[in-house]
PDB file of C-alpha atoms in Angstrom:
ATOM      1  CA  GLY A   1      51.559-129.915 -60.520  1.00 68.00           C
ATOM      2  CA  ALA A   2      48.358-131.387 -59.063  1.00 82.00           C
ATOM      3  CA  VAL A   3      46.148-130.935 -62.076  1.00 90.00           C
ATOM      4  CA  VAL A   4      42.687-132.405 -62.556  1.00 94.00           C
ATOM      5  CA  SER A   5      41.530-132.473 -66.151  1.00 96.00           C
ATOM      6  CA  GLN A   6      37.779-132.486 -66.773  1.00 97.00           C
ATOM      7  CA  HIS A   7      35.958-133.120 -70.035  1.00 97.00           C
ATOM      8  CA  PRO A   8      33.878-131.990 -71.707  1.00 97.00           C
ATOM      9  CA  SER A   9      33.884-128.356 -70.695  1.00 97.00           C
ATOM     10  CA  TRP A  10      30.376-127.924 -72.003  1.00 97.00           C
ATOM     11  CA  VAL A  11      27.704-130.181 -73.464  1.00 98.00           C
ATOM     12  CA  ILE A  12      24.204-129.756 -74.790  1.00 97.00           C
ATOM     13  CA  CYS A  13      22.015-132.837 -74.883  1.00 96.00           C
ATOM     14  CA  LYS A  14      18.423-133.719 -75.550  1.00 97.00           C
ATOM     15  CA  SER A  15      16.066-134.577 -72.759  1.00 97.00           C
ATOM     16  CA  GLY A  16      16.088-138.288 -72.032  1.00 97.00           C
ATOM     17  CA  THR A  17      19.656-138.919 -73.183  1.00 97.00           C
ATOM     18  CA  SER A  18      22.713-139.663 -71.045  1.00 97.00           C
ATOM     19  CA  VAL A  19      25.868-137.644 -70.678  1.00 98.00           C
ATOM     20  CA  LYS A  20      29.249-138.799 -69.357  1.00 98.00           C
ATOM     21  CA  ILE A  21      31.689-136.425 -67.701  1.00 98.00           C
ATOM     22  CA  GLU A  22      35.295-137.452 -67.094  1.00 97.00           C
ATOM     23  CA  CYS A  23      37.800-136.304 -64.537  1.00 97.00           C
ATOM     24  CA  ARG A  24      41.431-137.335 -64.654  1.00 96.00           C
ATOM     25  CA  SER A  25      44.189-136.624 -62.207  1.00 93.00           C
ATOM     26  CA  LEU A  26      47.179-135.907 -64.441  1.00 93.00           C
ATOM     27  CA  ASP A  27      50.142-136.025 -62.093  1.00 89.00           C
ATOM     28  CA  PHE A  28      48.936-137.713 -58.966  1.00 91.00           C
ATOM     29  CA  GLN A  29      46.868-140.692 -57.973  1.00 91.00           C
ATOM     30  CA  ALA A  30      43.423-139.980 -56.613  1.00 90.00           C
ATOM     31  CA  THR A  31      41.845-142.781 -54.631  1.00 90.00           C
ATOM     32  CA  THR A  32      39.000-140.411 -53.900  1.00 92.00           C
ATOM     33  CA  MET A  33      37.330-137.783 -56.037  1.00 95.00           C
ATOM     34  CA  PHE A  34      34.425-135.521 -55.158  1.00 96.00           C
ATOM     35  CA  TRP A  35      31.659-134.474 -57.495  1.00 97.00           C
ATOM     36  CA  TYR A  36      29.856-131.178 -57.039  1.00 97.00           C
ATOM     37  CA  ARG A  37      26.980-129.454 -58.766  1.00 97.00           C
ATOM     38  CA  GLN A  38      26.620-125.696 -58.928  1.00 96.00           C
ATOM     39  CA  PHE A  39      23.473-123.935 -60.088  1.00 95.00           C
ATOM     40  CA  PRO A  40      23.759-120.325 -61.268  1.00 92.00           C
ATOM     41  CA  LYS A  41      24.624-117.893 -58.497  1.00 91.00           C
ATOM     42  CA  GLN A  42      24.641-120.691 -55.935  1.00 95.00           C
ATOM     43  CA  SER A  43      27.247-122.568 -53.976  1.00 96.00           C
ATOM     44  CA  LEU A  44      28.933-125.854 -54.800  1.00 96.00           C
ATOM     45  CA  MET A  45      26.822-128.695 -53.499  1.00 96.00           C
ATOM     46  CA  LEU A  46      28.515-132.019 -52.907  1.00 96.00           C
ATOM     47  CA  MET A  47      26.796-134.790 -54.819  1.00 97.00           C
ATOM     48  CA  ALA A  48      28.944-137.808 -54.132  1.00 96.00           C
ATOM     49  CA  THR A  49      32.340-139.134 -53.148  1.00 94.00           C
ATOM     50  CA  SER A  50      33.914-141.389 -55.734  1.00 93.00           C
ATOM     51  CA  ASN A  51      36.125-144.165 -54.365  1.00 90.00           C
ATOM     52  CA  GLU A  52      38.569-146.082 -56.535  1.00 89.00           C
ATOM     53  CA  GLY A  53      37.589-149.718 -56.781  1.00 87.00           C
ATOM     54  CA  SER A  54      34.413-149.428 -54.707  1.00 89.00           C
ATOM     55  CA  LYS A  55      30.992-147.887 -54.754  1.00 91.00           C
ATOM     56  CA  ALA A  56      30.506-144.187 -54.565  1.00 94.00           C
ATOM     57  CA  THR A  57      29.020-142.547 -51.505  1.00 94.00           C
ATOM     58  CA  TYR A  58      26.104-140.294 -52.350  1.00 96.00           C
ATOM     59  CA  GLU A  59      24.897-137.307 -50.373  1.00 95.00           C
ATOM     60  CA  GLN A  60      21.368-137.235 -49.097  1.00 94.00           C
ATOM     61  CA  GLY A  61      18.879-136.399 -51.782  1.00 94.00           C
ATOM     62  CA  VAL A  62      21.138-137.336 -54.715  1.00 96.00           C
ATOM     63  CA  GLU A  63      19.733-140.171 -56.817  1.00 94.00           C
ATOM     64  CA  LYS A  64      22.441-142.771 -57.288  1.00 93.00           C
ATOM     65  CA  ASP A  65      20.612-144.412 -60.187  1.00 95.00           C
ATOM     66  CA  LYS A  66      20.457-141.124 -62.023  1.00 96.00           C
ATOM     67  CA  PHE A  67      23.999-139.966 -61.366  1.00 97.00           C
ATOM     68  CA  LEU A  68      26.208-142.948 -62.011  1.00 96.00           C
ATOM     69  CA  ILE A  69      29.750-142.705 -60.750  1.00 95.00           C
ATOM     70  CA  ASN A  70      32.588-144.976 -61.783  1.00 92.00           C
ATOM     71  CA  HIS A  71      36.119-144.776 -60.418  1.00 92.00           C
ATOM     72  CA  ALA A  72      37.854-147.639 -62.153  1.00 83.00           C
ATOM     73  CA  SER A  73      41.414-146.439 -61.834  1.00 91.00           C
ATOM     74  CA  LEU A  74      43.521-144.229 -59.601  1.00 91.00           C
ATOM     75  CA  THR A  75      43.430-141.431 -62.150  1.00 93.00           C
ATOM     76  CA  LEU A  76      39.948-141.521 -63.650  1.00 95.00           C
ATOM     77  CA  SER A  77      36.482-140.912 -62.281  1.00 95.00           C
ATOM     78  CA  THR A  78      33.377-140.526 -64.423  1.00 96.00           C
ATOM     79  CA  LEU A  79      29.940-139.118 -63.726  1.00 97.00           C
ATOM     80  CA  THR A  80      27.102-140.185 -66.013  1.00 97.00           C
ATOM     81  CA  VAL A  81      23.889-138.206 -65.891  1.00 98.00           C
ATOM     82  CA  THR A  82      21.271-140.688 -67.080  1.00 97.00           C
ATOM     83  CA  SER A  83      17.957-139.778 -68.641  1.00 97.00           C
ATOM     84  CA  ALA A  84      18.824-136.122 -68.369  1.00 97.00           C
ATOM     85  CA  HIS A  85      16.084-133.529 -67.922  1.00 96.00           C
ATOM     86  CA  PRO A  86      16.190-129.734 -68.148  1.00 97.00           C
ATOM     87  CA  GLU A  87      16.357-129.470 -64.344  1.00 96.00           C
ATOM     88  CA  ASP A  88      19.679-131.337 -64.502  1.00 97.00           C
ATOM     89  CA  SER A  89      21.177-128.415 -66.365  1.00 97.00           C
ATOM     90  CA  SER A  90      23.963-127.174 -64.160  1.00 97.00           C
ATOM     91  CA  PHE A  91      27.710-126.753 -63.727  1.00 97.00           C
ATOM     92  CA  TYR A  92      29.296-130.051 -62.644  1.00 98.00           C
ATOM     93  CA  ILE A  93      32.768-130.007 -61.214  1.00 97.00           C
ATOM     94  CA  CYS A  94      35.066-132.608 -59.725  1.00 97.00           C
ATOM     95  CA  SER A  95      37.768-132.265 -57.082  1.00 95.00           C
ATOM     96  CA  ALA A  96      40.543-134.308 -55.566  1.00 92.00           C
ATOM     97  CA  ASP A  97      43.138-133.910 -52.864  1.00 86.00           C
ATOM     98  CA  PRO A  98      46.681-134.481 -54.172  1.00 84.00           C
ATOM     99  CA  GLY A  99      47.943-134.803 -50.605  1.00 77.00           C
ATOM    100  CA  SER A 100      51.137-133.301 -49.159  1.00 67.00           C
ATOM    101  CA  ASN A 101      49.156-130.372 -47.759  1.00 66.00           C
ATOM    102  CA  TYR A 102      48.596-129.088 -51.285  1.00 66.00           C
ATOM    103  CA  GLY A 103      44.883-128.516 -50.849  1.00 78.00           C
ATOM    104  CA  TYR A 104      42.066-129.696 -53.032  1.00 88.00           C
ATOM    105  CA  THR A 105      42.362-129.171 -56.733  1.00 90.00           C
ATOM    106  CA  PHE A 106      39.351-128.781 -59.004  1.00 94.00           C
ATOM    107  CA  GLY A 107      38.606-129.744 -62.541  1.00 96.00           C
ATOM    108  CA  SER A 108      37.630-126.988 -64.941  1.00 96.00           C
ATOM    109  CA  GLY A 109      33.974-127.919 -64.724  1.00 96.00           C
ATOM    110  CA  THR A 110      31.343-129.073 -67.222  1.00 97.00           C
ATOM    111  CA  ARG A 111      28.402-126.889 -68.120  1.00 97.00           C
ATOM    112  CA  LEU A 112      25.514-129.206 -68.951  1.00 98.00           C
ATOM    113  CA  THR A 113      22.486-127.881 -70.774  1.00 97.00           C
ATOM    114  CA  VAL A 114      19.575-130.240 -71.330  1.00 97.00           C
ATOM    115  CA  VAL A 115      17.104-129.133 -73.980  1.00 97.00           C
TER     116      VAL A 115
ATOM    117  CA  GLY B   1      26.551-133.512 -41.090  1.00 84.00           C
ATOM    118  CA  GLU B   2      28.595-130.397 -41.442  1.00 89.00           C
ATOM    119  CA  ASN B   3      26.841-127.112 -42.214  1.00 94.00           C
ATOM    120  CA  VAL B   4      28.731-123.973 -43.179  1.00 97.00           C
ATOM    121  CA  GLU B   5      27.128-120.538 -43.106  1.00 97.00           C
ATOM    122  CA  GLN B   6      28.704-117.528 -44.788  1.00 98.00           C
ATOM    123  CA  HIS B   7      28.078-113.817 -44.513  1.00 98.00           C
ATOM    124  CA  PRO B   8      27.584-111.428 -46.149  1.00 98.00           C
ATOM    125  CA  SER B   9      26.143-112.666 -49.416  1.00 97.00           C
ATOM    126  CA  THR B  10      27.271-109.498 -51.182  1.00 98.00           C
ATOM    127  CA  LEU B  11      29.949-106.996 -50.300  1.00 98.00           C
ATOM    128  CA  SER B  12      30.851-103.787 -52.070  1.00 98.00           C
ATOM    129  CA  VAL B  13      33.978-101.861 -51.157  1.00 98.00           C
ATOM    130  CA  GLN B  14      36.005 -99.017 -52.533  1.00 98.00           C
ATOM    131  CA  GLU B  15      39.377 -99.838 -53.985  1.00 98.00           C
ATOM    132  CA  GLY B  16      41.987 -99.749 -51.233  1.00 98.00           C
ATOM    133  CA  ASP B  17      39.553-100.561 -48.463  1.00 98.00           C
ATOM    134  CA  SER B  18      39.484-103.851 -46.577  1.00 98.00           C
ATOM    135  CA  ALA B  19      36.966-106.640 -46.985  1.00 98.00           C
ATOM    136  CA  VAL B  20      35.981-109.196 -44.377  1.00 98.00           C
ATOM    137  CA  ILE B  21      33.928-112.322 -44.969  1.00 98.00           C
ATOM    138  CA  LYS B  22      32.832-114.522 -42.119  1.00 98.00           C
ATOM    139  CA  CYS B  23      31.894-118.217 -41.883  1.00 98.00           C
ATOM    140  CA  THR B  24      30.623-120.455 -39.149  1.00 98.00           C
ATOM    141  CA  TYR B  25      30.651-124.235 -39.112  1.00 97.00           C
ATOM    142  CA  SER B  26      28.713-126.756 -37.105  1.00 96.00           C
ATOM    143  CA  ASP B  27      30.903-129.835 -36.783  1.00 95.00           C
ATOM    144  CA  SER B  28      33.575-129.391 -34.132  1.00 94.00           C
ATOM    145  CA  ALA B  29      35.542-132.235 -35.746  1.00 94.00           C
ATOM    146  CA  SER B  30      36.234-130.103 -38.826  1.00 95.00           C
ATOM    147  CA  ASN B  31      39.906-129.228 -38.955  1.00 93.00           C
ATOM    148  CA  TYR B  32      40.621-127.872 -42.441  1.00 93.00           C
ATOM    149  CA  PHE B  33      39.234-124.550 -43.670  1.00 95.00           C
ATOM    150  CA  PRO B  34      40.083-123.344 -47.171  1.00 95.00           C
ATOM    151  CA  TRP B  35      38.909-120.212 -48.957  1.00 97.00           C
ATOM    152  CA  TYR B  36      38.258-120.174 -52.685  1.00 96.00           C
ATOM    153  CA  LYS B  37      37.851-117.431 -55.258  1.00 97.00           C
ATOM    154  CA  GLN B  38      35.616-118.218 -58.208  1.00 96.00           C
ATOM    155  CA  GLU B  39      35.241-116.103 -61.290  1.00 94.00           C
ATOM    156  CA  LEU B  40      32.228-116.488 -63.530  1.00 90.00           C
ATOM    157  CA  GLY B  41      32.214-119.851 -65.293  1.00 89.00           C
ATOM    158  CA  LYS B  42      35.560-120.862 -63.871  1.00 93.00           C
ATOM    159  CA  ARG B  43      36.744-123.397 -61.350  1.00 94.00           C
ATOM    160  CA  PRO B  44      37.255-122.340 -57.717  1.00 94.00           C
ATOM    161  CA  GLN B  45      40.800-121.273 -57.008  1.00 93.00           C
ATOM    162  CA  LEU B  46      42.324-121.815 -53.579  1.00 93.00           C
ATOM    163  CA  ILE B  47      43.532-118.509 -52.170  1.00 95.00           C
ATOM    164  CA  ILE B  48      44.362-119.470 -48.603  1.00 95.00           C
ATOM    165  CA  ASP B  49      43.655-122.202 -46.117  1.00 94.00           C
ATOM    166  CA  ILE B  50      44.061-122.827 -42.432  1.00 94.00           C
ATOM    167  CA  ARG B  51      44.185-125.902 -40.283  1.00 91.00           C
ATOM    168  CA  SER B  52      42.810-126.148 -36.793  1.00 86.00           C
ATOM    169  CA  ASN B  53      46.196-126.171 -35.123  1.00 85.00           C
ATOM    170  CA  VAL B  54      46.749-122.486 -35.928  1.00 86.00           C
ATOM    171  CA  GLY B  55      44.690-119.413 -35.268  1.00 92.00           C
ATOM    172  CA  GLU B  56      45.808-117.133 -38.070  1.00 95.00           C
ATOM    173  CA  LYS B  57      47.549-117.322 -41.395  1.00 95.00           C
ATOM    174  CA  LYS B  58      48.579-114.529 -43.708  1.00 96.00           C
ATOM    175  CA  ASP B  59      49.682-114.365 -47.330  1.00 95.00           C
ATOM    176  CA  GLN B  60      50.416-110.859 -48.569  1.00 96.00           C
ATOM    177  CA  ARG B  61      47.069-109.014 -48.665  1.00 97.00           C
ATOM    178  CA  ILE B  62      45.034-112.019 -47.576  1.00 98.00           C
ATOM    179  CA  ALA B  63      44.659-113.391 -44.092  1.00 98.00           C
ATOM    180  CA  VAL B  64      42.441-115.962 -42.423  1.00 98.00           C
ATOM    181  CA  THR B  65      41.602-116.241 -38.751  1.00 97.00           C
ATOM    182  CA  LEU B  66      40.122-119.225 -36.981  1.00 97.00           C
ATOM    183  CA  ASN B  67      38.282-119.364 -33.670  1.00 96.00           C
ATOM    184  CA  LYS B  68      37.774-123.053 -32.866  1.00 94.00           C
ATOM    185  CA  THR B  69      35.844-122.357 -29.685  1.00 94.00           C
ATOM    186  CA  ALA B  70      33.261-120.265 -31.479  1.00 95.00           C
ATOM    187  CA  LYS B  71      33.508-122.394 -34.639  1.00 96.00           C
ATOM    188  CA  HIS B  72      34.013-119.517 -36.967  1.00 96.00           C
ATOM    189  CA  PHE B  73      36.659-118.344 -39.353  1.00 97.00           C
ATOM    190  CA  SER B  74      37.088-115.203 -41.385  1.00 98.00           C
ATOM    191  CA  LEU B  75      38.800-114.021 -44.554  1.00 98.00           C
ATOM    192  CA  HIS B  76      40.420-110.619 -44.544  1.00 98.00           C
ATOM    193  CA  ILE B  77      41.508-108.887 -47.742  1.00 98.00           C
ATOM    194  CA  THR B  78      43.406-105.628 -47.332  1.00 98.00           C
ATOM    195  CA  GLU B  79      44.099-102.940 -49.925  1.00 98.00           C
ATOM    196  CA  THR B  80      41.453-104.355 -52.218  1.00 98.00           C
ATOM    197  CA  GLN B  81      41.851-104.033 -55.968  1.00 97.00           C
ATOM    198  CA  PRO B  82      39.268-104.278 -58.765  1.00 96.00           C
ATOM    199  CA  GLU B  83      40.724-107.656 -59.749  1.00 96.00           C
ATOM    200  CA  ASP B  84      39.715-108.983 -56.340  1.00 97.00           C
ATOM    201  CA  SER B  85      36.095-108.787 -57.522  1.00 97.00           C
ATOM    202  CA  ALA B  86      34.723-112.345 -57.637  1.00 97.00           C
ATOM    203  CA  VAL B  87      32.680-114.775 -55.613  1.00 98.00           C
ATOM    204  CA  TYR B  88      34.435-116.112 -52.532  1.00 98.00           C
ATOM    205  CA  PHE B  89      33.563-119.392 -50.851  1.00 98.00           C
ATOM    206  CA  CYS B  90      34.626-120.728 -47.490  1.00 98.00           C
ATOM    207  CA  ALA B  91      34.635-124.441 -46.863  1.00 96.00           C
ATOM    208  CA  ALA B  92      35.247-126.947 -44.097  1.00 95.00           C
ATOM    209  CA  SER B  93      36.290-130.553 -43.936  1.00 93.00           C
ATOM    210  CA  ILE B  94      37.508-133.225 -41.571  1.00 90.00           C
ATOM    211  CA  ASN B  95      41.022-134.443 -42.364  1.00 82.00           C
ATOM    212  CA  THR B  96      40.698-133.317 -46.000  1.00 72.00           C
ATOM    213  CA  ASP B  97      37.693-135.513 -46.560  1.00 84.00           C
ATOM    214  CA  LYS B  98      34.752-134.048 -48.472  1.00 90.00           C
ATOM    215  CA  LEU B  99      34.591-130.264 -48.532  1.00 93.00           C
ATOM    216  CA  ILE B 100      31.391-128.586 -47.483  1.00 95.00           C
ATOM    217  CA  PHE B 101      31.060-125.094 -48.906  1.00 96.00           C
ATOM    218  CA  GLY B 102      29.526-121.949 -47.563  1.00 97.00           C
ATOM    219  CA  THR B 103      26.902-120.094 -49.563  1.00 97.00           C
ATOM    220  CA  GLY B 104      29.352-117.649 -51.130  1.00 97.00           C
ATOM    221  CA  THR B 105      30.038-113.912 -51.047  1.00 98.00           C
ATOM    222  CA  ARG B 106      29.987-111.768 -54.127  1.00 98.00           C
ATOM    223  CA  LEU B 107      32.675-109.137 -53.648  1.00 98.00           C
ATOM    224  CA  GLN B 108      32.686-106.032 -55.797  1.00 98.00           C
ATOM    225  CA  VAL B 109      35.599-103.624 -55.599  1.00 98.00           C
ATOM    226  CA  PHE B 110      34.869-100.270 -57.145  1.00 96.00           C
ATOM    227  CA  PRO B 111      37.717 -98.175 -58.583  1.00 92.00           C
TER     228      PRO B 111
END
């Protein structure tokens, strides 16, 4: 149980285009999801907290107009990287807490390459 | 906000030896401390966690200790095996709110 499904697992896009990444909680409701970015050989850096039915909370230094987050239902959160540039190339991964002391569960991650 | 430091950044051990990774946190309100194992290109996998109401937790070859006064916690892996080789991350949060990760430790276990 407590699975978070993330799609796509990898994507290559042209500079200037937008890419949408989806995370779904399959067997639990997630009022909150967390979005992280991980550059090669680095740690997971929290980008934003996605809240169902309200605006996301962004960490300092993360451009909210560039990284659009939508959490329209209790099981789906999306991250859209707008006007992507090569420096946005990274591993993006979502996470949620299923509750009941289960611990956070992570999506499988999305490797974004902007060319 | 919370800041988590992790040491060492790399750790090489012989198979069968023990490995210890240490983390310190800054926010005394943090009360949940998980440890994750991440293999290349994969999602982090929870290996053990501890809450601030206990000082130690053990699960087979893995144990975690927490010193709330000093604001540090450690991961101990005994009888290491080559398949333990991976990157390990500590993290901290307040009441299972957002997780703040440490910088990671690349563990290599040599046969």
